[in-house]
Short mmCIF file of C-alpha atoms and ligand atoms in Angstrom, two decimals:
data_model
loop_
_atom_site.label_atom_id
_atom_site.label_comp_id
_atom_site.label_asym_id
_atom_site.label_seq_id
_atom_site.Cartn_x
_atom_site.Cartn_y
_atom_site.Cartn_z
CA UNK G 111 6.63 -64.35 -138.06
CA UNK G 112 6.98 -66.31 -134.70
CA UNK G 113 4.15 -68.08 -133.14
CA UNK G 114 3.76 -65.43 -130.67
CA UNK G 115 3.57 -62.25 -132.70
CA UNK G 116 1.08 -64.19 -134.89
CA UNK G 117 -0.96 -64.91 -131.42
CA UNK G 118 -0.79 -61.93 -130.43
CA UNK G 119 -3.04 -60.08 -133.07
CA UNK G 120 -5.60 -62.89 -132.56
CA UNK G 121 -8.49 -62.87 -130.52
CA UNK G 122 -9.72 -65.95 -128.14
CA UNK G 123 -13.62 -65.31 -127.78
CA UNK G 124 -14.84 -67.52 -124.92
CA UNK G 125 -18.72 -67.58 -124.19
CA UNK G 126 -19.96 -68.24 -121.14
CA UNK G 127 -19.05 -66.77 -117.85
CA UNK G 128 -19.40 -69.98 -115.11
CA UNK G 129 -15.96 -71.85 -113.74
CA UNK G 130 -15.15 -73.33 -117.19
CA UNK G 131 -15.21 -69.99 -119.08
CA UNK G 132 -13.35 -68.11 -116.35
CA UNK G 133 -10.52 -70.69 -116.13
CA UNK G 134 -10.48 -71.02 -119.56
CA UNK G 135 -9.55 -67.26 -119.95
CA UNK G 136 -7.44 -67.10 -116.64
CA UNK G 137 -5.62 -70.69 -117.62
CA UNK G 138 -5.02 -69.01 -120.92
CA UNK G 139 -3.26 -66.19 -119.31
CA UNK G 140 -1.10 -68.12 -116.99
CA UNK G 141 0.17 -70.24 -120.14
CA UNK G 142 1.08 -66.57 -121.88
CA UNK G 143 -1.35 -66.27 -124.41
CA UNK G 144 -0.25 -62.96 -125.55
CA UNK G 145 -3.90 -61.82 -127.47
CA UNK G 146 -6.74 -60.81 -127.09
CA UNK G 147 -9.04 -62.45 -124.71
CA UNK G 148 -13.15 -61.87 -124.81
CA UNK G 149 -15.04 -63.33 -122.34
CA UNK G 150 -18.96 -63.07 -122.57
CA UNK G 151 -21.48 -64.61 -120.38
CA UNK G 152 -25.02 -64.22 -120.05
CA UNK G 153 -26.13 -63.37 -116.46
CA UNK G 154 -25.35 -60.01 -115.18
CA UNK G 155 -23.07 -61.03 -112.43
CA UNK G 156 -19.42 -60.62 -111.79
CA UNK G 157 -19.27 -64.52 -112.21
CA UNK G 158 -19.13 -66.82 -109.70
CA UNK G 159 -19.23 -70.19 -108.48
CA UNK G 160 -21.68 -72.57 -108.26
CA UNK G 161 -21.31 -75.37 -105.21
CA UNK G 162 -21.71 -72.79 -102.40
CA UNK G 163 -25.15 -72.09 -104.09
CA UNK G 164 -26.69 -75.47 -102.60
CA UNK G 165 -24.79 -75.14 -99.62
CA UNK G 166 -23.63 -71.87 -97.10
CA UNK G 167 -25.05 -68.98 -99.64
CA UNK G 168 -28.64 -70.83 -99.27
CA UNK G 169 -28.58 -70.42 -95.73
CA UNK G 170 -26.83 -66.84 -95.65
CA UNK G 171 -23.78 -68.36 -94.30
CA UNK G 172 -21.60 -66.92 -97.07
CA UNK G 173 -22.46 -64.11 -98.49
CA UNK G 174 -20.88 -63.99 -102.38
CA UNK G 175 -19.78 -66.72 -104.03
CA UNK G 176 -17.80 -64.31 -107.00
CA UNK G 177 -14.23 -65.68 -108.44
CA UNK G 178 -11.51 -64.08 -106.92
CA UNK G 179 -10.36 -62.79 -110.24
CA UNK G 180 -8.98 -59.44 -111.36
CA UNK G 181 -10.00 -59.49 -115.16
CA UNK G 182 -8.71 -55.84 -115.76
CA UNK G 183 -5.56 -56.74 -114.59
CA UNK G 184 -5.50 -59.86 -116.42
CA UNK G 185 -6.20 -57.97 -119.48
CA UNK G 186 -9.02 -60.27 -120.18
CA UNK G 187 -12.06 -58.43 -121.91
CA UNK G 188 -15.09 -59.50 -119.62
CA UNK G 189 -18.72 -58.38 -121.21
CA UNK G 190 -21.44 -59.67 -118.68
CA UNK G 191 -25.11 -59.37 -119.68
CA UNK G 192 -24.25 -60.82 -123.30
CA UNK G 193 -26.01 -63.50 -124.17
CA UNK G 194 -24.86 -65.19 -127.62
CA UNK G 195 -27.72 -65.89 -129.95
CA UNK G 196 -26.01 -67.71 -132.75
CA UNK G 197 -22.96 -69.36 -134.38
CA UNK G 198 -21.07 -68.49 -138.13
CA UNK G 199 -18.22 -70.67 -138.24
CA UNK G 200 -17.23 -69.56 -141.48
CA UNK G 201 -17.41 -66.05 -140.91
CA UNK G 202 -15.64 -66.28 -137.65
CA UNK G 203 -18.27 -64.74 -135.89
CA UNK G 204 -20.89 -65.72 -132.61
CA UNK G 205 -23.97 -62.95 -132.98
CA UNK G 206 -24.84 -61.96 -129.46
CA UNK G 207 -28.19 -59.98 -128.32
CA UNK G 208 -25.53 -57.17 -128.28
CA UNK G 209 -24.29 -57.61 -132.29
CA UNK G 210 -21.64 -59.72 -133.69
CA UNK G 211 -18.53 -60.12 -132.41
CA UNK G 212 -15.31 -61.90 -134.14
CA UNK G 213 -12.83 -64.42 -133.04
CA UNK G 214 -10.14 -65.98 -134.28
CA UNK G 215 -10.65 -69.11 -131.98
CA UNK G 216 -14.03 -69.63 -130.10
CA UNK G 217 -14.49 -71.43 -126.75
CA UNK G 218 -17.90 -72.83 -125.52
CA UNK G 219 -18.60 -72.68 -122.06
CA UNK G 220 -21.93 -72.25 -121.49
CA UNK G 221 -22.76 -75.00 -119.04
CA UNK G 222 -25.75 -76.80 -118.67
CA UNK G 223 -29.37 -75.16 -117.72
CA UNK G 224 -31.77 -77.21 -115.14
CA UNK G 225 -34.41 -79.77 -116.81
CA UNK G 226 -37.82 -78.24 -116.14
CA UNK G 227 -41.10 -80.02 -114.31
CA UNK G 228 -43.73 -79.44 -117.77
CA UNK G 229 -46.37 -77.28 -116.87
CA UNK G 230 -44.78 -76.10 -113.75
CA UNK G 231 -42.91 -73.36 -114.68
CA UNK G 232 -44.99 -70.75 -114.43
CA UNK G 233 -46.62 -71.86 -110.98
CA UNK G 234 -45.83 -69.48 -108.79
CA UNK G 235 -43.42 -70.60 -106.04
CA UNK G 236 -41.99 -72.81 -108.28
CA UNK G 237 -37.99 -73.06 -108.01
CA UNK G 238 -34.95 -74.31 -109.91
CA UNK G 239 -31.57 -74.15 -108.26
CA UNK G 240 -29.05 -73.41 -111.10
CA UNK G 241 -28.01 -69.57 -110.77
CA UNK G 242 -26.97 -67.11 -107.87
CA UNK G 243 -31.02 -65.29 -108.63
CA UNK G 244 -32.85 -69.16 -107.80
CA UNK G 245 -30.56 -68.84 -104.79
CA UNK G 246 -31.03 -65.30 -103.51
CA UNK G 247 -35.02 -66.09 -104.38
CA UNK G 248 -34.78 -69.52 -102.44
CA UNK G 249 -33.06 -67.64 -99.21
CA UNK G 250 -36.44 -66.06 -97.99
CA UNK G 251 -37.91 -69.48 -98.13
CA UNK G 252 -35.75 -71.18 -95.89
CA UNK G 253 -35.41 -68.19 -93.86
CA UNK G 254 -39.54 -68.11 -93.58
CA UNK G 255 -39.30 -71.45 -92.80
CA UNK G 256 -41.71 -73.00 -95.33
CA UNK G 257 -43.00 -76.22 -96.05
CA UNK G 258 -40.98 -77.22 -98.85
CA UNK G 259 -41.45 -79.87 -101.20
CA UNK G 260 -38.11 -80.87 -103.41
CA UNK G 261 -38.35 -83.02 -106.74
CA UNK G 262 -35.71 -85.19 -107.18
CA UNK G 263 -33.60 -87.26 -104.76
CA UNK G 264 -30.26 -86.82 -106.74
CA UNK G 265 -27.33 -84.53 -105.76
CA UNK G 266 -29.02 -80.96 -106.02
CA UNK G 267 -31.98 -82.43 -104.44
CA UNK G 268 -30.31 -83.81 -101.51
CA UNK G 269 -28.01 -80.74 -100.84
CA UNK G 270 -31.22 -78.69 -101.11
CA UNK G 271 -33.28 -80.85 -98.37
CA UNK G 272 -29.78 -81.18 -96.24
CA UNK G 273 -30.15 -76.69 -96.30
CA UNK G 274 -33.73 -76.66 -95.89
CA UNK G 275 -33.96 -79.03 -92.94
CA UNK G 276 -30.99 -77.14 -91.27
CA UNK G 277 -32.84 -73.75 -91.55
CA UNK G 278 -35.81 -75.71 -89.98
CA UNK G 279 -38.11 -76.23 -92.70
CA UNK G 280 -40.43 -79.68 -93.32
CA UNK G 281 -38.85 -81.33 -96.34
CA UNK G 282 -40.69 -84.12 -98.41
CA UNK G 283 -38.44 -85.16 -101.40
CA UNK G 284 -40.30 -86.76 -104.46
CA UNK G 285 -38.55 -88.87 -106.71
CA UNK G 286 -40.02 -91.29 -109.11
CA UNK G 287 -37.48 -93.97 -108.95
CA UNK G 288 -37.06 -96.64 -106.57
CA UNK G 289 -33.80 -94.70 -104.67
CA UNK G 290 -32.33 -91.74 -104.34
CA UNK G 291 -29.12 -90.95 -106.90
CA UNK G 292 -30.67 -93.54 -108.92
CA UNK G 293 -29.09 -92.69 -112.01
CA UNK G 294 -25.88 -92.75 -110.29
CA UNK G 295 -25.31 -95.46 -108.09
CA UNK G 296 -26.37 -98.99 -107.48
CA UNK G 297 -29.06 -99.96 -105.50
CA UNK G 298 -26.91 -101.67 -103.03
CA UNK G 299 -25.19 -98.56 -102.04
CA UNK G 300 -27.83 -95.73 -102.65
CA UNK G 301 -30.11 -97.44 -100.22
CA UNK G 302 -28.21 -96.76 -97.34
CA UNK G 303 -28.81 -92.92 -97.98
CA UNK G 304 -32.65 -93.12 -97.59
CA UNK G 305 -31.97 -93.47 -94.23
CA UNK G 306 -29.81 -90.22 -94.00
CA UNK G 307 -33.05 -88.23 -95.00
CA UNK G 308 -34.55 -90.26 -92.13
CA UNK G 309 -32.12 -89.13 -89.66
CA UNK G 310 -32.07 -85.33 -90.64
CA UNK G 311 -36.33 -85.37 -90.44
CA UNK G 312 -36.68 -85.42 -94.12
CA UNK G 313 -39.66 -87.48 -95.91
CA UNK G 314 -38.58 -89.36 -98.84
CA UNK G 315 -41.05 -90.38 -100.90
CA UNK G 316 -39.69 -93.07 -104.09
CA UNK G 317 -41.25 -94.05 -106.41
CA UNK G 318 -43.80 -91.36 -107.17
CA UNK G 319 -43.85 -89.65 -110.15
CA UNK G 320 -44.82 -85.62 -110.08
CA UNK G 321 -48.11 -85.58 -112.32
CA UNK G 322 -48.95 -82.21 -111.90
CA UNK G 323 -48.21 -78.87 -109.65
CA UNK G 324 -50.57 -75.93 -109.66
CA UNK G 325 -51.38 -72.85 -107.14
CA UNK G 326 -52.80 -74.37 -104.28
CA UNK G 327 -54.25 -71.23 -102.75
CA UNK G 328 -52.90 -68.79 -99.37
CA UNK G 329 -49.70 -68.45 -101.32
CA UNK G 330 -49.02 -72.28 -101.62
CA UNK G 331 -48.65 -74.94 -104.26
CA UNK G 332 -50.26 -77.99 -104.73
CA UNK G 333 -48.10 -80.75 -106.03
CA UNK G 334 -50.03 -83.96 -107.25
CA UNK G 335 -48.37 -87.64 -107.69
CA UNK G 336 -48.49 -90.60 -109.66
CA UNK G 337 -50.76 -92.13 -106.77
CA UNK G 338 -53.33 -89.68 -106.80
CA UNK G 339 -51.87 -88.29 -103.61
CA UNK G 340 -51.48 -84.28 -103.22
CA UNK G 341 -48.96 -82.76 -101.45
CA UNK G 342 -49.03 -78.84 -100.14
CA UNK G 343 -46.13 -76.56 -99.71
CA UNK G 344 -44.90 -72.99 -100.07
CA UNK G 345 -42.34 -73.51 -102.12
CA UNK G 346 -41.30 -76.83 -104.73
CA UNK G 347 -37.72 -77.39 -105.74
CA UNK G 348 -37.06 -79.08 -108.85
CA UNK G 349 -33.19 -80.76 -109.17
CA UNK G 350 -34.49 -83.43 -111.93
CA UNK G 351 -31.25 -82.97 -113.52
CA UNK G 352 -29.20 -80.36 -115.94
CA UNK G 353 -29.03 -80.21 -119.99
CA UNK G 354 -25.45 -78.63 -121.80
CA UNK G 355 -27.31 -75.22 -122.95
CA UNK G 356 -26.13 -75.81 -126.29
CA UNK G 357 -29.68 -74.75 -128.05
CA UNK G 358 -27.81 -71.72 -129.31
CA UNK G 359 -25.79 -73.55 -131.69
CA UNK G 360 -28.24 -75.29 -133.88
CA UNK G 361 -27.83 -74.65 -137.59
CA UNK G 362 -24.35 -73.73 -136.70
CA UNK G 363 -22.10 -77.05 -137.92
CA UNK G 364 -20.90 -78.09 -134.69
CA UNK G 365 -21.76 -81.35 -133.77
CA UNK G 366 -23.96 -82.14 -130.82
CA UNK G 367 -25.13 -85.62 -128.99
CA UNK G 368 -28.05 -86.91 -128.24
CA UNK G 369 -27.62 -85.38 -124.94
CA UNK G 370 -27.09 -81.96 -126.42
CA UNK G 371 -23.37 -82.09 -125.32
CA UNK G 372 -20.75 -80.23 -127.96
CA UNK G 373 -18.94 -83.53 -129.18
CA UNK G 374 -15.40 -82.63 -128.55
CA UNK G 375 -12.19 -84.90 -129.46
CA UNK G 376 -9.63 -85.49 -127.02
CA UNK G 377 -8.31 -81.95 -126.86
CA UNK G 378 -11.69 -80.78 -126.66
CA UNK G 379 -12.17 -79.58 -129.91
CA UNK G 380 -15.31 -79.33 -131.51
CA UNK G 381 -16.32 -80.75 -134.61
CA UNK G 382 -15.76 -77.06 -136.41
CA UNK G 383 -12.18 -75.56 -137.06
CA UNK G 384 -10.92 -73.25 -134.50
CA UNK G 385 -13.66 -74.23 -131.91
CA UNK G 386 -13.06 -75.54 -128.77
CA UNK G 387 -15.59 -76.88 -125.70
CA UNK G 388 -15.32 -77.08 -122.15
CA UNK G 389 -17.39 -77.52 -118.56
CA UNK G 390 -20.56 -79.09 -118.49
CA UNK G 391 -21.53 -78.05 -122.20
CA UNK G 392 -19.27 -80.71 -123.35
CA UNK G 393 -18.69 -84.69 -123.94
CA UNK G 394 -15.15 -86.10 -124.46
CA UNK G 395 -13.62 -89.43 -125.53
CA UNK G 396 -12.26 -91.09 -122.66
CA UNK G 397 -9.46 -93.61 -123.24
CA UNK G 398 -9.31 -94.69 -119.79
CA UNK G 399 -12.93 -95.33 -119.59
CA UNK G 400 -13.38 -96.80 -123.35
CA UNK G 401 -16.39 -94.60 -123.56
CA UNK G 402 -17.22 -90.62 -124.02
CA UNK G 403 -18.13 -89.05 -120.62
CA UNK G 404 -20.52 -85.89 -120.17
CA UNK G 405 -19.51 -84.78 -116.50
CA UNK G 406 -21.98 -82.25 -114.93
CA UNK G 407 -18.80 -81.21 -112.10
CA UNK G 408 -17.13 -78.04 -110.53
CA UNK G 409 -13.43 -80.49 -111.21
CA UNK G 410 -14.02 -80.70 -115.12
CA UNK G 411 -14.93 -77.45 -115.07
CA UNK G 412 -11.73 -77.08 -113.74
CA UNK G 413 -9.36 -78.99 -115.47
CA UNK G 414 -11.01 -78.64 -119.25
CA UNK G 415 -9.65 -75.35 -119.79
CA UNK G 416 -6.29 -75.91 -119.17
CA UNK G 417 -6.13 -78.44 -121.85
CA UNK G 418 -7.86 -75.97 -124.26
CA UNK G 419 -5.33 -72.83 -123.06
CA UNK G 420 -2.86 -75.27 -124.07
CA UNK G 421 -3.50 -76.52 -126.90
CA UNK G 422 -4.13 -73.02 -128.05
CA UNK G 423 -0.84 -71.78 -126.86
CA UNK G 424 1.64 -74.77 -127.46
CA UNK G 425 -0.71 -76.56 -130.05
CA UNK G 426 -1.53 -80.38 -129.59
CA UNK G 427 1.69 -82.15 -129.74
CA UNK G 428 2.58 -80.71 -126.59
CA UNK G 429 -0.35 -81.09 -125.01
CA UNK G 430 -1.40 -84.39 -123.37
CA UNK G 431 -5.04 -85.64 -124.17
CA UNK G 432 -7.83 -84.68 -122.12
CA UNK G 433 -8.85 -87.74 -119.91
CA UNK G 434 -8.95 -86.71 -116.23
CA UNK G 435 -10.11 -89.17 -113.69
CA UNK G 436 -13.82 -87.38 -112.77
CA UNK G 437 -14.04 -86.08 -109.39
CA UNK G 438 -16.70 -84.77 -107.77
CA UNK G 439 -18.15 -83.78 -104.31
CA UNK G 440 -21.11 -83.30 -102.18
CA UNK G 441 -22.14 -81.91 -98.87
CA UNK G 442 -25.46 -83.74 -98.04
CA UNK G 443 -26.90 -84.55 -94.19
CA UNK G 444 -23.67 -84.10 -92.64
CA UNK G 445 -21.75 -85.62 -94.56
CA UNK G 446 -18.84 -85.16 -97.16
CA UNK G 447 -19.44 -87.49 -100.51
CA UNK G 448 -17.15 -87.45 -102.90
CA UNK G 449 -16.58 -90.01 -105.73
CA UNK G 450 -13.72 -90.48 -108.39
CA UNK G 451 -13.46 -92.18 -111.65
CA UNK G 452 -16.78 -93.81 -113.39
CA UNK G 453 -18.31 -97.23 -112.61
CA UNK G 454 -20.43 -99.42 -114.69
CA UNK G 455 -22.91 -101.58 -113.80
CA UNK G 456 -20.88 -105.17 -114.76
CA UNK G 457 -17.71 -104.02 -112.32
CA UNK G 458 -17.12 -105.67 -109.30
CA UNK G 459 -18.08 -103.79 -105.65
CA UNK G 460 -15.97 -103.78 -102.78
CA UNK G 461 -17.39 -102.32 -99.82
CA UNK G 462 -14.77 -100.74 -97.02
CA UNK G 463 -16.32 -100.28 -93.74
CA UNK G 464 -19.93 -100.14 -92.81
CA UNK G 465 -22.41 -98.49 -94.77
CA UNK G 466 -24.58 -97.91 -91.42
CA UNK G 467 -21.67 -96.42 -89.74
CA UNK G 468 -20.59 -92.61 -90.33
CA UNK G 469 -17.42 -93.28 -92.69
CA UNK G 470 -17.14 -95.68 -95.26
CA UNK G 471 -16.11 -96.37 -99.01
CA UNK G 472 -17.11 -98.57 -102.07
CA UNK G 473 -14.73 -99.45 -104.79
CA UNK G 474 -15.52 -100.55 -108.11
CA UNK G 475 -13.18 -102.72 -109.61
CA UNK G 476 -12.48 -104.63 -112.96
CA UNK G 477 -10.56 -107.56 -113.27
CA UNK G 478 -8.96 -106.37 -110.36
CA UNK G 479 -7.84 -102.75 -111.46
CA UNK G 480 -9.56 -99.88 -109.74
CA UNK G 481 -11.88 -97.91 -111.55
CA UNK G 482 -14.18 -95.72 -109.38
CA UNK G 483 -14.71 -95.02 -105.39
CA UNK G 484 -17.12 -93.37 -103.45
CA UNK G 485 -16.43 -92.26 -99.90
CA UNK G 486 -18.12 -91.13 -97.70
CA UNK G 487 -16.48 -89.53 -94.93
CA UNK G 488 -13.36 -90.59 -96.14
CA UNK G 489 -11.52 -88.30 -97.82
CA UNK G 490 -7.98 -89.96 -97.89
CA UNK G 491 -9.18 -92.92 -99.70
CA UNK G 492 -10.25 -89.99 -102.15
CA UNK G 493 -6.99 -88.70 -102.14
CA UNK G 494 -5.18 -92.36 -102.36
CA UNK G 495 -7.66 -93.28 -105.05
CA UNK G 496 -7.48 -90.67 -107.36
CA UNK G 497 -4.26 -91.47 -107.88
CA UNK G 498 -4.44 -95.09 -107.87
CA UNK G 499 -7.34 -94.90 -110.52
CA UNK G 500 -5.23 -92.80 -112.58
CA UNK G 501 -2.28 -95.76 -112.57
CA UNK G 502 -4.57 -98.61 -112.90
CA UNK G 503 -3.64 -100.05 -109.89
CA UNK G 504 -4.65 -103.50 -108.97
CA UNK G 505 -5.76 -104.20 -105.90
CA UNK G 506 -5.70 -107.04 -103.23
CA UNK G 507 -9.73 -107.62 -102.61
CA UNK G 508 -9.16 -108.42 -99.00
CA UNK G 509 -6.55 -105.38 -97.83
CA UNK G 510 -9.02 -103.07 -100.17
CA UNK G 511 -11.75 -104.35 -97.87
CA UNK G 512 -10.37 -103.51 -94.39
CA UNK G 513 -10.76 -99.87 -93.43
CA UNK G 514 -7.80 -100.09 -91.48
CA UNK G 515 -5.69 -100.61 -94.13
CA UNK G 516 -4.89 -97.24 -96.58
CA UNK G 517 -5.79 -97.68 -99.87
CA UNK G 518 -2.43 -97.14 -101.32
CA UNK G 519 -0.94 -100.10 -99.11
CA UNK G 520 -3.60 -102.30 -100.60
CA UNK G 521 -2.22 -102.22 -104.15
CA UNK G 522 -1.32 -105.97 -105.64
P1 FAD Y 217 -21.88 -73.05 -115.68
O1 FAD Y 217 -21.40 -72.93 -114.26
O2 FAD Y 217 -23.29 -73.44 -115.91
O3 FAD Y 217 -21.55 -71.68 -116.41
C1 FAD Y 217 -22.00 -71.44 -117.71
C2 FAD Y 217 -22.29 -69.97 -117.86
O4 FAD Y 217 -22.59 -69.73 -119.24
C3 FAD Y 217 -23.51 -69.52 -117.07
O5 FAD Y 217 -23.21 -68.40 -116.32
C4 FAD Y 217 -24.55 -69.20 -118.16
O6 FAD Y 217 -25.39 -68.13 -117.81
C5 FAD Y 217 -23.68 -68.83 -119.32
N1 FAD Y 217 -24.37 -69.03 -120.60
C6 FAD Y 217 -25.20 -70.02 -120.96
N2 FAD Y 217 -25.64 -69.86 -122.23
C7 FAD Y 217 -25.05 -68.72 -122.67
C8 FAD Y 217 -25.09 -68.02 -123.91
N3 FAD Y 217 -25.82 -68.47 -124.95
N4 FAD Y 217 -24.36 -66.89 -124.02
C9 FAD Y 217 -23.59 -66.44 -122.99
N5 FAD Y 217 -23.53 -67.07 -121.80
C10 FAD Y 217 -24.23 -68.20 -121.65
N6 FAD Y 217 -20.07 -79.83 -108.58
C11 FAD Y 217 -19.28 -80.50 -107.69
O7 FAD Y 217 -18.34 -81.18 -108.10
N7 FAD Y 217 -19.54 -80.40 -106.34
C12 FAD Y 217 -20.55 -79.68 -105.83
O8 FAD Y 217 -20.76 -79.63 -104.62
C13 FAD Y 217 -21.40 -78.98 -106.75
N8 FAD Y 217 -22.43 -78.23 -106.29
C14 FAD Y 217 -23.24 -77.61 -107.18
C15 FAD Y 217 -24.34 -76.88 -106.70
C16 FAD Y 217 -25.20 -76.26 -107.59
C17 FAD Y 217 -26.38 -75.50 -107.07
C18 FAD Y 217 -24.98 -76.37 -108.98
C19 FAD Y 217 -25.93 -75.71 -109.95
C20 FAD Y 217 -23.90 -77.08 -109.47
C21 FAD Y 217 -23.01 -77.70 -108.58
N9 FAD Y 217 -21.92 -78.43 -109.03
C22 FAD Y 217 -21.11 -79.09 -108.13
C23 FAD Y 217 -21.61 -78.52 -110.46
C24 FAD Y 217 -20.64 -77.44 -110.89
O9 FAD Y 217 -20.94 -76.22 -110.29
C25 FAD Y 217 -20.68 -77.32 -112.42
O10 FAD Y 217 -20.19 -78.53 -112.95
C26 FAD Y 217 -19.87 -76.15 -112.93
O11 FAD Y 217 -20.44 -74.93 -112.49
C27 FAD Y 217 -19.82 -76.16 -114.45
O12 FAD Y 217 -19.20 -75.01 -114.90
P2 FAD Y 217 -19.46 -74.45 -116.38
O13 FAD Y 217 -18.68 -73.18 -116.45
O14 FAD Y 217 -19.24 -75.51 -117.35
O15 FAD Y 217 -21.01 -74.14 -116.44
#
C-alpha cells in the first residue's frame, strides 16, 4: 500500500480551534494530506484571531476578527463548542464533553488561558482579555468611558491602556515590579516606555503589588495595593500573564514542564506516540538558542503547524527541525514594537538611535553575532534582522550603532 492510500483512511484529530489549530488543519491541507481532518475547539465561535482583540475590535474599529477560512470546502471536519475533557493515548482516543472521539494522530493546540488575580474572579467588573466574549464585554466599558484600572504593565496590559486611553477613559496601570515588560526586557530599555504611558495620560503605578479587589459600591470596584493605598474604578483589567491550558491532559502520559507547556522535540512531537503540539500550548528545543523556548505569539502560532503538517505528510527526514527565529509584535501608544530572536541577560546591548526619540532599535549581541532586536518604529531593521539572526551574522558594533546605516550593510 502507498503512503497515501494508507493516509488516507487515517484521521488527524486536532484540538483546539485558535491560529495554531486552524493552520495546523489548513497547513495540512495545502501539503495534501489526503484524510480525514477533525478539528475541535472549545468556544462557540467560528474561530478567529486574537491580536485585533487588544487593538481595533476593542474600540469597534473592526468588527470580526474570524479566519478567512472555508473549512467545508477544505474538507476539514470543524466541531466548535467541544471542549476535550481527557486524553487515552493507548486507546487512540481524546474524550470530549461531547463523547469520545478517535484519531489516528492527535494535535494539541489549545493555547494558553490568562493567569487569574486570586480572589478576584468573581468581583463583579472584573476582566481578563483572552477571548472574543472578554472583548465584546470590555467594548461597553471603553465605550461608557469608565475609570479603568489595568493590572499588569506587560504587553496585554499596555495594548489595553493604549485602547482605553484612545476611547477616552482614565487609565492607572498597576504592576508590582519596578518597570513595565519586566519579565521581558532590561531595565535599561523598558524604562524609556514609562514615559509613553506618560505621554498618552496614563498613570503607571510600579512597584505595587494588587493585595486585594472587592465591589466597591455604585457599580464600581475597589482595588487595594501593597501600600495600603485603594484605588476605585468601573472596570479592572488583569494581563498578569497566560498559562498553556494543558490541565486537560493530566494522567494522560504526555509530558508537561514546569510551566505546564506540552514538552515537544524538535518536530514538535510530544512525549506520546502519534502526538504532536503546537501554538502557545507548547515548549520546543531550540538549537539556535541552546535552550527550550515557550513563545506566547500569533508568529509561532503560525509557523508550528507547518512543521507538524509536514512531518505528518512527508515524515521527519524531510522535514527540517522546528527552530524559527521568534517574532512578535505590538501596537502600544502609537507605536509599532516588534522584537525578533531571544536575548539573555549576559548578551551585549547595542542601542541604534535614541530611545527618547520616536524610532529606534536595540540589538543584543554575543560575541559579536546577532541574537535578538527590538524596534521600535523600525520595521526594516525587523525585516533586515530576522534574517540576519537567522544566519548568525556578525556585526560591526559601530555601523550597527548608527541609524543611518541598514542593518544588513552593518554585517562584519
Ligand atoms: P489560542 O489562540 O489560545 O487558541 C487555542 C484555542 O483552543 C482556544 O480557542 C481555546 O478555547 C481552545 N481550547 C483550549 N482548551 C481546549 C480544550 N480542552 N478543548 C478544546 N479546545 C480548547 N501575538 C503577537 O505576536 N502580536 C500581537 O499583537 C498579539 N496580540 C494579542 C492580543 C491578545 C488579546 C491576545 C490574547 C494574544 C495576542 N497575541 C499576540 C498572542 C497570539 O494571539 C497567540 O500567541 C496565539 O493566539 C496563539 O494561538 P494558539 O492557537 O496557540 O492559542
Amino acid at each position: 500500500m502507498s503512503v497515501r492510500t494508507e493516509q488516507s483512511g487515517q484521521r488527524v484529530l486536532v484540538v483546539g480551534a485558535g491560529m495554531a489549530g486552524v493552520q495546523t488543519a489548513v497547513q495540512l491541507r495545502e501539503q495534501g494530506w489526503p484524510g480525514a481532518i477533525t478539528l475541535i475547539g472549545a468556544e462557540p465561535h467560528r474561530p478567529y484571531d486574537r491580536p485585533p482583540l487588544s487593538k481595533a475590535l476593542l474600540l469597534g474599529k473592526a468588527t470580526g476578527a474570524a479566519f478567512d477560512v472555508d473549512f467545508g470546502t477544505l474538507g476539514i471536519d470543524l466541531r466548535l463548542g467541544h471542549g476535550a475533557t481527557g486524553l487515552r493515548p493507548g486507546d487512540r482516543v481524546v474524550d470530549t464533553d461531547a463523547g469520545p472521539l478517535p484519531y489516528d494522530h492527535l494535535v494539541l493546540a489549545t493555547g494558553a488561558e490568562p493567569v487569574r488575580l486570586p480572589g478576584a474572579e468573581d468581583v463583579p467588573g472584573v476582566h481578563l482579555l483572552r477571548t472574543l466574549d472578554d472583548a465584546e464585554r470590555l467594548r461597553p466599558v471603553l465605550a461608557g468611558q469608565r475609570d479603568v484600572v489595568v493590572v499588569g504593565a506587560g504587553w496585554i496590559g499596555a495594548e489595553f491602556a493604549t485602547a482605553a486611553r484612545e476611547a477616552g477613559c482614565r487609565v492607572t496601570v498597576v504592576e508590582a515590579a519596578g518597570r513595565p515588560l519586566a519579565g521581558v526586557l532590561p531595565p535599561q530599555v523598558a524604562d524609556h516606555m514609562r514615559r509613553w504611558y506618560a505621554e498618552a495620560g496614563a498613570e503607571l503605578r510600579t512597584g505595587h503589588a494588587v493585595t486585594a479587589v472587592r465591589p466597591g459600591g455604585a457599580d464600581s470596584c475597589a482595588v487595594e495595593l501593597s501600600d495600603g493605598s485603594v484605588l476605585t474604578a468601573g472596570a479592572v483589567v488583569v494581563g498578569i500573564g497566560a498559562r498553556p491550558a494543558t490541565g486537560w491532559l493530566a494522567g494522560s502520559g504526555v509530558a508537561l514542564g514546569g510551566d505546564g507547556s506540552v514538552l515537544a522535540d524538535e518536530y514538535l512531537r510530544a512525549s506520546v506516540p502519534g502526538v504532536y503540539a503546537v501554538g502557545d500550548c507548547a515548549s520546543f528545543p531550540s538549537a539556535r538558542y541552546g535552550r527550550r523556548l515557550l513563545v506566547h505569539h500569533w508568529d509561532n502560532a503560525l509557523q508550528g503547524p507547518r512543521t507538524v503538517a509536514s512531518v505528518l505528510t512527508v515524515g521527519e527526514a524531510e522535514t527540517p527541525p522546528y527552530d524559527p527565529v521568534p517574532y512578535f509584535w505590538s501596537e502600544q501608544f502609537g507605536r509599532f514594537v516588534q522584537y525578533a530572536g531571544h536575548h539573555e541577560d549576559a548578551d551585549e546591548l547595542l542601542w541604534r538611535g535614541d530611545p527618547a526619540g520616536a524610532a529606534w532599535s536595540v540589538c543584543w549581541l554575543r560575541d559579536g553575532v546577532l541574537n535578538a532586536l527590538l524596534a521600535v518604529g523600525r520595521p526594516r531593521d525587523i525585516a533586515q534582522g530576522r534574517k540576519l539572526i537567522e544566519q548568525s551574522a556578525v556585526l560591526d558594533p559601530v555601523r550597527a550603532a548608527d541609524p543611518a546605516v541598514p542593518l544588513k550593510r552593518a554585517v562584519r
